[in-house]
Amino acid sequence: MNVYDSQRIANILETLGYQETSSQTAADIIIFNTCHIREKAAEKVFSDLGRALLIKNERLAQGKETIIGVCGCVVQAEDEQIAKRAPFVDFATGPLTYHRLPEILEKVARKKHISVIDTEFPGESKFDYLPENHAQGGCSYLAIQEGCNNFCTYCVVPYTRGVEYSRPINEVLSEAKRLISTGSLELNLLGQNVNSYHGEDENGKERNLAYLLNKLAEIDGLKRLRYTTSYPADMNDDLIACHKNLPQLMPYLHLPIQSGSNSILKAMNRRHTKEDYLRVIEKLYKANPKIGMSSDFIVGFPGETDADFQETLNVVNQVKYIQAFSFKYSKRPGTPAALMSNQIEEKVKKERLDILQTLLFEYQDKFNQSCLGKTMPVLFENKGRHAGQLIGRTPYMQNVHALLDKKYLNQIINVKITEATTNSLSGEKI
Ligand code: 5AD
Ligand code: SF4
């Protein structure tokens, strides 16, 4: 979602006459789009800002002004800290208000050295104010839903991105058509709780994600569809049926369980048990036996015992994820879990994370090895590090490296997989 937001921020700046540069010292304006989900991500902002101040001062000595701005969830949660720890920041705006950047930058220009901070939960939808976007490659992100009403006890998202909002069906369809007509073959629909999508159609009737996916699948030229991130309790049968009925829907699903222990899931305020989750996966495999699963895991949530942790490992052994993200529990300000008295020692968290990641990598590696010799359709999105090399993605989101002319960028090409490691594949065009 932050990548999508950054692209939209760049769209706004383009309408104001700015151009993107890869050189920080050449930039008249430097914006950090920030993440508050774990402490490490949030703290990074302050060290990045320190480096930006050096650039600002260096440029000032050459008679050039630099505007420094901060966007994203850290602003929503820590605006006072930013003003205190980085008073040289010219403006700061949360994830729901960056559409106001034109006015914000006007204010910055008028009131030199007084920073403008906007952390309102606005009455308007930013999507109504953003300029039109175009495909930036073969695969585009499309935000269809934002915010979350689930209030998992460890998570800041409901406080930073606010309550759930679903964009209307027609708005999503026209953005999708624009992205496809300007070169995208794949759309990745985004939302913090994307499968609780309930956007209004043209008659004001609320429609679910399955309805939207069916509508999107009718668009000519759309080859691949994905949606990220889903909440297990909201995986309804309509949506599961899409995995059987829509050939464009990729056979890969990111469905976070967080923990395999029912008592920890309860303490996390998740509205599902381990059994509910496994039942959903069983239905998904029935709908499409080729589906590959992915998940997020948190280890060391307050009160997690060795037995609870073992339950998480058991789920991994049962589901055999083809890919996953795993994190040590990180105390977040203002969340209920941060106040729980039974916090887990850092050392234990680290040990559990190592064990979990070793197991997850084993399954990921096994899956990648199973692709050796197979032919897979790969959407090439980027140039590789080596000359003549392109990097793309399989239906399962695996990275594939291939020696290929750059005319194949943003195209789907059949590739025979010749090498597999835990993290990526290599192959040859057939
Ligand atoms: N500590 C560790 N991981 C967290 N996540 C969210 N909040 C925290 C936290 N406080 C993880 C969850 C979520 C992913 C985006 O980040 O696993 O699914
Ligand atoms: Fe955070 Fe996801 Fe839980 Fe919402 S469902 S509170 S975004 S972890």
Coordinates of C-alpha atoms and ligand atoms in Angstrom, one line a residue:
M1 CA 0.0 0.0 0.0
N2 CA 2.9 2.4 0.7
V3 CA 4.3 1.7 -2.8
Y4 CA 0.9 2.6 -4.2
D5 CA 0.7 5.8 -2.1
S6 CA 4.2 6.8 -3.1
Q7 CA 3.2 6.4 -6.8
R8 CA 0.2 8.6 -6.2
I9 CA 2.3 11.2 -4.3
A10 CA 4.6 11.2 -7.4
N11 CA 1.5 11.7 -9.6
I12 CA 0.5 14.8 -7.6
L13 CA 4.0 16.3 -7.8
E14 CA 4.0 15.7 -11.5
T15 CA 0.9 17.9 -11.9
L16 CA 2.8 20.6 -10.0
G17 CA 5.7 20.4 -12.4
Y18 CA 8.1 18.2 -10.5
Q19 CA 10.0 15.3 -12.0
E20 CA 11.3 12.3 -10.3
T21 CA 15.1 12.1 -9.7
S22 CA 17.2 9.2 -8.5
S23 CA 19.7 11.6 -6.9
Q24 CA 18.8 12.9 -3.5
T25 CA 21.2 15.9 -3.8
A26 CA 19.5 17.0 -7.0
A27 CA 16.1 17.0 -5.4
D28 CA 14.3 20.3 -4.6
I29 CA 11.9 18.3 -2.5
I30 CA 12.5 15.1 -0.6
I31 CA 9.5 13.1 0.7
F32 CA 9.7 10.1 3.0
N33 CA 6.7 7.9 2.9
T34 CA 6.7 6.1 6.2
C35 CA 5.5 2.9 7.9
H36 CA 4.5 2.5 11.5
I37 CA 3.7 -1.2 11.6
R38 CA 6.7 -2.2 13.7
E39 CA 9.1 -0.2 15.8
K40 CA 12.1 -0.8 13.5
A41 CA 10.3 0.7 10.4
A42 CA 9.2 3.7 12.4
E43 CA 12.6 4.5 13.9
K44 CA 14.2 4.3 10.5
V45 CA 12.4 7.5 9.5
F46 CA 14.4 9.6 12.1
S47 CA 17.8 8.4 10.8
D48 CA 16.7 9.0 7.2
L49 CA 15.6 12.5 8.2
G50 CA 19.0 13.2 9.8
R51 CA 20.6 12.3 6.5
A52 CA 18.2 14.5 4.6
L53 CA 19.1 17.5 6.9
L54 CA 22.7 17.1 5.8
I55 CA 21.7 17.3 2.2
K56 CA 19.4 20.3 2.9
N57 CA 22.3 22.2 4.6
E58 CA 24.8 21.2 1.8
R59 CA 22.4 22.5 -0.8
L60 CA 21.7 25.7 1.2
A61 CA 25.4 26.4 1.1
Q62 CA 25.1 26.4 -2.7
G63 CA 22.1 28.7 -2.5
K64 CA 19.5 26.0 -3.2
E65 CA 16.4 25.5 -1.0
T66 CA 15.2 22.0 -0.2
I67 CA 11.8 21.1 1.0
I68 CA 11.7 18.0 3.3
G69 CA 8.4 16.3 3.8
V70 CA 7.1 13.2 5.6
C71 CA 4.0 11.2 4.6
G72 CA 2.5 8.0 5.8
C73 CA 1.5 6.3 9.0
V74 CA 4.4 7.5 11.2
V75 CA 3.0 11.1 10.7
Q76 CA -0.5 9.9 11.8
A77 CA 0.9 8.3 14.9
E78 CA 3.9 10.5 15.8
D79 CA 3.3 14.0 14.5
E80 CA 4.5 15.6 17.7
Q81 CA 7.6 13.5 17.8
I82 CA 8.4 14.5 14.2
A83 CA 8.0 18.2 15.1
K84 CA 10.2 17.8 18.1
R85 CA 12.9 15.5 16.8
A86 CA 13.1 16.9 13.3
P87 CA 11.9 20.5 13.5
F88 CA 13.5 21.2 10.1
V89 CA 10.8 19.1 8.4
D90 CA 8.7 21.5 6.2
F91 CA 5.5 19.4 6.1
A92 CA 4.1 16.2 7.3
T93 CA 0.8 14.6 6.2
G94 CA -0.9 11.3 7.1
P95 CA -1.8 8.5 4.7
L96 CA -5.4 9.8 4.3
T97 CA -4.6 13.4 3.5
Y98 CA -1.7 13.4 1.0
H99 CA -4.2 14.5 -1.7
R100 CA -3.9 17.9 -0.1
L101 CA -0.2 18.2 -1.1
P102 CA -0.8 21.0 -3.6
E103 CA -2.3 23.2 -0.8
I104 CA 0.2 22.0 1.7
L105 CA 3.1 22.9 -0.6
E106 CA 1.6 26.3 -1.2
K107 CA 1.5 26.9 2.5
V108 CA 5.1 25.8 2.9
A109 CA 6.1 28.3 0.2
R110 CA 4.2 31.1 1.9
K111 CA 5.3 30.4 5.5
K112 CA 8.9 29.6 5.3
H113 CA 10.3 27.5 8.2
I114 CA 7.0 26.9 9.9
S115 CA 6.1 23.3 9.3
V116 CA 2.6 22.3 8.1
I117 CA 1.3 19.1 9.7
D118 CA -2.0 17.5 8.5
T119 CA -3.1 14.4 10.4
E120 CA -6.9 14.9 10.1
F121 CA -9.1 11.9 9.4
P122 CA -10.8 13.7 6.5
G123 CA -14.5 13.7 5.7
E124 CA -13.6 13.4 2.0
S125 CA -12.0 10.4 0.2
K126 CA -8.5 11.2 -1.1
F127 CA -9.3 9.0 -4.1
D128 CA -11.8 11.7 -5.3
Y129 CA -8.9 14.3 -5.4
L130 CA -6.0 12.3 -6.8
P131 CA -4.9 13.0 -10.4
E132 CA -5.4 10.2 -13.0
N133 CA -2.7 7.6 -12.8
H134 CA -1.3 5.5 -15.6
A135 CA 0.4 2.1 -15.7
Q136 CA 4.0 2.3 -14.6
G137 CA 4.7 -1.2 -16.0
G138 CA 3.1 -4.6 -16.7
C139 CA 1.9 -4.9 -13.1
S140 CA 0.0 -2.2 -11.3
Y141 CA -1.3 -1.8 -7.8
L142 CA -4.8 -0.6 -7.4
A143 CA -6.1 0.4 -3.9
I144 CA -9.7 -0.6 -3.6
Q145 CA -10.1 -0.5 0.2
E146 CA -8.3 1.2 3.0
G147 CA -8.3 1.1 6.8
C148 CA -9.4 -1.7 9.1
N149 CA -12.1 -2.3 11.7
N150 CA -10.6 -5.5 13.1
F151 CA -8.5 -4.0 15.9
C152 CA -6.1 -6.9 16.3
T153 CA -4.6 -6.0 19.7
Y154 CA -1.0 -5.7 18.4
C155 CA -1.8 -3.6 15.3
V156 CA -1.6 0.2 14.7
V157 CA -3.4 0.1 11.3
P158 CA -6.9 1.0 12.6
Y159 CA -5.4 4.0 14.3
T160 CA -3.2 5.2 11.5
R161 CA -5.3 4.3 8.3
G162 CA -8.6 4.7 10.1
V163 CA -11.8 2.8 9.7
E164 CA -12.6 0.7 6.6
Y165 CA -13.4 2.5 3.4
S166 CA -14.3 0.8 0.1
R167 CA -14.0 2.7 -3.1
P168 CA -17.1 2.5 -5.3
I169 CA -17.2 -0.2 -8.0
N170 CA -17.3 2.2 -10.9
E171 CA -14.3 4.2 -9.6
V172 CA -12.3 1.0 -9.3
L173 CA -13.4 -0.2 -12.8
S174 CA -12.4 3.0 -14.5
E175 CA -9.0 3.1 -12.7
A176 CA -8.5 -0.5 -13.8
K177 CA -9.4 0.2 -17.4
R178 CA -7.0 3.1 -17.4
L179 CA -4.2 1.1 -16.0
I180 CA -4.8 -1.7 -18.5
S181 CA -5.2 0.6 -21.5
T182 CA -1.8 2.2 -20.6
G183 CA 0.0 -1.1 -20.5
S184 CA -0.8 -3.2 -17.4
L185 CA -1.4 -6.8 -17.8
E186 CA -1.7 -7.5 -14.1
L187 CA -3.6 -5.8 -11.3
N188 CA -3.0 -6.3 -7.7
L189 CA -6.0 -5.0 -5.7
L190 CA -4.9 -3.6 -2.4
G191 CA -6.5 -3.1 1.0
Q192 CA -5.5 -3.6 4.6
N193 CA -8.5 -5.9 4.8
V194 CA -9.2 -6.3 1.1
N195 CA -11.6 -9.2 1.2
S196 CA -14.0 -7.2 3.4
Y197 CA -14.5 -4.9 0.4
H198 CA -18.0 -3.6 0.1
G199 CA -18.0 -0.8 -2.5
E200 CA -21.3 0.7 -3.8
D201 CA -22.4 0.0 -7.4
E202 CA -24.0 2.6 -9.6
N203 CA -27.4 2.0 -7.8
G204 CA -25.9 2.5 -4.4
K205 CA -26.0 -1.3 -3.7
E206 CA -23.1 -2.7 -1.7
R207 CA -21.1 -5.3 -3.6
N208 CA -18.4 -7.7 -2.4
L209 CA -14.9 -8.5 -3.6
A210 CA -16.2 -11.5 -5.6
Y211 CA -18.5 -9.3 -7.5
L212 CA -15.7 -6.8 -8.2
L213 CA -13.3 -9.6 -9.3
N214 CA -15.9 -10.9 -11.8
K215 CA -16.4 -7.4 -13.2
L216 CA -12.7 -6.9 -13.6
A217 CA -12.2 -10.2 -15.3
E218 CA -14.5 -9.0 -18.1
I219 CA -12.1 -6.3 -19.0
D220 CA -10.2 -7.1 -22.3
G221 CA -6.5 -7.2 -21.9
L222 CA -6.4 -8.0 -18.2
K223 CA -4.3 -11.2 -17.9
R224 CA -3.6 -11.5 -14.2
L225 CA -5.5 -10.5 -11.0
R226 CA -4.4 -10.6 -7.4
Y227 CA -5.8 -9.2 -4.2
T228 CA -3.8 -8.4 -1.0
T229 CA -4.2 -8.7 2.1
S230 CA -7.1 -10.8 3.2
Y231 CA -8.6 -11.6 6.6
P232 CA -9.4 -15.3 7.2
A233 CA -12.9 -14.6 8.7
D234 CA -13.9 -12.7 5.5
M235 CA -13.0 -15.4 3.0
N236 CA -16.6 -16.1 2.0
D237 CA -17.7 -18.8 -0.4
D238 CA -18.3 -16.4 -3.3
L239 CA -14.7 -15.3 -3.1
I240 CA -13.4 -18.8 -2.8
A241 CA -15.5 -19.7 -6.0
C242 CA -13.6 -17.0 -7.9
H243 CA -10.4 -19.1 -7.5
K244 CA -12.2 -21.9 -9.4
N245 CA -14.1 -19.7 -12.0
L246 CA -11.8 -16.9 -12.9
P247 CA -8.7 -18.0 -14.9
Q248 CA -7.2 -14.5 -14.5
L249 CA -7.1 -14.9 -10.7
M250 CA -3.6 -16.1 -9.9
P251 CA -3.2 -19.4 -7.9
Y252 CA -1.5 -17.7 -5.0
L253 CA -3.1 -16.2 -1.9
H254 CA -1.6 -14.3 1.0
L255 CA -3.8 -15.2 4.0
P256 CA -2.2 -14.3 7.3
I257 CA -3.0 -16.5 10.3
Q258 CA -0.5 -14.7 12.6
S259 CA -0.4 -17.6 15.1
G260 CA -1.4 -21.3 15.2
S261 CA -2.6 -21.2 18.8
N262 CA -6.2 -20.5 19.5
S263 CA -5.5 -18.9 22.9
I264 CA -3.0 -16.5 21.3
L265 CA -5.4 -15.8 18.4
K266 CA -8.0 -14.9 21.1
A267 CA -5.6 -12.6 22.9
M268 CA -4.8 -11.0 19.5
N269 CA -8.6 -10.4 19.0
R270 CA -8.5 -12.3 15.7
R271 CA -12.1 -13.4 14.7
H272 CA -10.9 -16.9 13.7
T273 CA -9.6 -20.1 15.2
K274 CA -6.9 -22.3 13.8
E275 CA -9.6 -24.7 12.7
D276 CA -11.6 -21.9 10.9
Y277 CA -8.4 -20.9 9.0
L278 CA -7.6 -24.5 8.0
R279 CA -11.2 -25.0 6.8
V280 CA -10.9 -22.0 4.5
I281 CA -7.6 -23.4 3.1
E282 CA -9.2 -26.7 2.5
K283 CA -12.0 -25.0 0.5
L284 CA -9.5 -23.0 -1.4
Y285 CA -7.5 -26.2 -2.4
K286 CA -10.8 -27.7 -3.5
A287 CA -11.6 -24.7 -5.6
N288 CA -8.2 -24.7 -7.1
P289 CA -5.8 -27.6 -6.2
K290 CA -2.9 -25.6 -7.7
I291 CA -3.2 -22.8 -5.2
G292 CA 0.0 -21.8 -3.2
M293 CA -0.5 -20.2 0.2
S294 CA 1.4 -17.4 1.9
S295 CA 0.9 -15.9 5.4
D296 CA 2.2 -13.5 8.0
F297 CA 3.3 -14.8 11.4
I298 CA 4.0 -13.0 14.6
V299 CA 6.2 -14.8 17.2
G300 CA 6.5 -13.8 20.8
F301 CA 3.1 -12.2 21.2
P302 CA 2.5 -11.5 25.0
G303 CA 1.9 -14.8 26.8
E304 CA 3.0 -17.0 24.0
T305 CA 4.2 -20.3 25.5
D306 CA 6.4 -23.0 23.9
A307 CA 3.3 -25.0 23.3
D308 CA 1.6 -22.1 21.6
F309 CA 4.6 -21.6 19.4
Q310 CA 4.6 -25.3 18.6
E311 CA 1.0 -24.9 17.3
T312 CA 2.3 -22.3 14.9
L313 CA 4.9 -24.7 13.6
N314 CA 2.2 -27.4 13.3
V315 CA 0.1 -25.1 11.0
V316 CA 3.2 -24.4 8.8
N317 CA 3.8 -28.2 8.5
Q318 CA 0.1 -28.7 7.6
V319 CA -0.3 -25.8 5.1
K320 CA 3.2 -26.0 3.6
Y321 CA 3.4 -22.3 2.7
I322 CA 5.2 -21.6 -0.6
Q323 CA 6.2 -18.2 0.9
A324 CA 5.7 -16.2 4.1
F325 CA 6.5 -13.2 6.2
S326 CA 7.4 -13.6 9.8
F327 CA 8.0 -11.0 12.5
K328 CA 9.0 -10.7 16.2
Y329 CA 6.1 -9.1 18.1
S330 CA 6.8 -5.4 18.3
K331 CA 5.2 -3.2 21.0
R332 CA 3.2 -0.5 19.4
P333 CA 2.1 2.7 21.2
G334 CA -1.6 2.9 21.9
T335 CA -2.4 -0.8 21.2
P336 CA -3.9 -3.0 23.9
A337 CA -1.1 -5.7 23.6
A338 CA 1.6 -3.1 24.4
L339 CA 0.0 -2.9 27.9
M340 CA -0.2 -6.6 28.5
S341 CA 2.0 -7.6 31.5
N342 CA 3.2 -11.0 30.1
Q343 CA 5.6 -9.6 27.4
I344 CA 8.1 -12.1 26.0
E345 CA 11.8 -11.7 26.4
E346 CA 13.7 -10.5 23.3
K347 CA 16.0 -13.6 23.4
V348 CA 13.0 -16.0 23.2
K349 CA 11.4 -14.0 20.4
K350 CA 14.6 -14.2 18.4
E351 CA 15.0 -18.0 19.0
R352 CA 11.4 -18.6 17.9
L353 CA 11.7 -16.4 14.8
D354 CA 14.9 -18.3 13.8
I355 CA 13.1 -21.7 14.2
L356 CA 10.0 -20.5 12.3
Q357 CA 12.0 -18.9 9.5
T358 CA 14.1 -22.0 9.0
L359 CA 11.0 -24.1 8.7
L360 CA 9.3 -21.6 6.3
F361 CA 12.4 -21.4 4.1
E362 CA 12.4 -25.2 3.9
Y363 CA 8.9 -25.3 2.4
Q364 CA 9.7 -22.3 0.2
D365 CA 12.8 -24.0 -1.1
K366 CA 10.9 -27.3 -1.7
F367 CA 8.3 -25.4 -3.7
N368 CA 10.9 -23.6 -5.8
Q369 CA 12.8 -26.9 -6.4
S370 CA 9.5 -28.5 -7.6
C371 CA 9.4 -25.8 -10.3
L372 CA 12.7 -27.0 -11.9
G373 CA 12.2 -28.1 -15.5
K374 CA 8.7 -26.7 -15.6
T375 CA 7.5 -24.1 -18.0
M376 CA 6.0 -21.1 -16.3
P377 CA 4.4 -17.9 -17.6
V378 CA 6.5 -15.0 -16.3
L379 CA 5.5 -11.3 -16.4
F380 CA 8.8 -9.4 -16.8
E381 CA 8.7 -6.2 -14.8
N382 CA 12.3 -5.0 -14.3
K383 CA 15.8 -5.1 -15.7
G384 CA 18.2 -7.3 -13.7
R385 CA 21.6 -6.4 -12.2
H386 CA 23.5 -8.1 -15.0
A387 CA 23.5 -6.9 -18.6
G388 CA 20.8 -8.4 -20.8
Q389 CA 18.9 -9.8 -17.8
L390 CA 15.3 -9.2 -17.0
I391 CA 13.4 -10.1 -13.8
G392 CA 9.8 -11.1 -13.7
R393 CA 7.2 -12.9 -11.6
T394 CA 5.5 -16.3 -12.0
P395 CA 1.8 -16.7 -11.1
Y396 CA 3.1 -17.7 -7.6
M397 CA 5.0 -14.4 -7.1
Q398 CA 8.4 -16.1 -7.4
N399 CA 11.1 -13.9 -8.9
V400 CA 12.5 -15.3 -12.1
H401 CA 15.8 -14.1 -13.7
A402 CA 16.3 -14.6 -17.5
L403 CA 18.7 -13.5 -20.1
L404 CA 16.2 -11.7 -22.4
D405 CA 16.0 -8.7 -24.7
K406 CA 14.5 -5.7 -23.0
K407 CA 11.7 -5.7 -25.6
Y408 CA 10.1 -8.4 -23.5
L409 CA 9.7 -6.0 -20.5
N410 CA 6.1 -5.8 -19.4
Q411 CA 5.1 -8.9 -21.3
I412 CA 4.2 -12.4 -20.2
I413 CA 6.6 -14.9 -21.6
N414 CA 6.8 -18.7 -21.2
V415 CA 10.0 -19.6 -19.4
K416 CA 11.5 -23.0 -18.7
I417 CA 12.9 -23.0 -15.2
T418 CA 16.5 -24.1 -15.1
E419 CA 17.7 -23.1 -11.7
A420 CA 16.0 -22.7 -8.3
T421 CA 17.2 -21.3 -5.0
T422 CA 15.1 -20.5 -1.8
N423 CA 14.6 -16.9 -3.0
S424 CA 14.4 -17.0 -6.7
L425 CA 14.3 -18.9 -10.0
S426 CA 16.2 -18.6 -13.3
G427 CA 15.0 -19.7 -16.6
E428 CA 15.1 -19.5 -20.4
K429 CA 12.5 -18.3 -22.8
I430 CA 11.1 -21.3 -24.8
Ligands
5AD1 N1 4.5 -6.6 15.8 C1 4.9 -7.5 14.8 N2 4.3 -7.7 13.7 C2 3.2 -7.0 13.4 N3 2.4 -6.9 12.4 C3 1.4 -6.0 12.6 N4 1.6 -5.4 13.8 C4 2.7 -6.0 14.3 C5 3.4 -5.9 15.6 N5 3.0 -5.0 16.5 C6 2.6 -7.8 11.2 C7 1.3 -8.7 11.0 C8 0.7 -8.2 9.8 C9 1.8 -7.6 9.0 C10 1.5 -6.6 8.0 O1 2.7 -7.0 10.0 O2 1.8 -10.0 10.8 O3 -0.1 -9.1 9.1
SF4_2 FE1 -4.0 -4.8 11.6 FE2 -4.6 -6.6 9.7 FE3 -5.5 -6.9 12.2 FE4 -6.5 -5.0 10.6 S1 -6.7 -7.2 10.3 S2 -5.9 -4.7 12.8 S3 -4.6 -4.4 9.5 S4 -3.4 -7.0 11.5

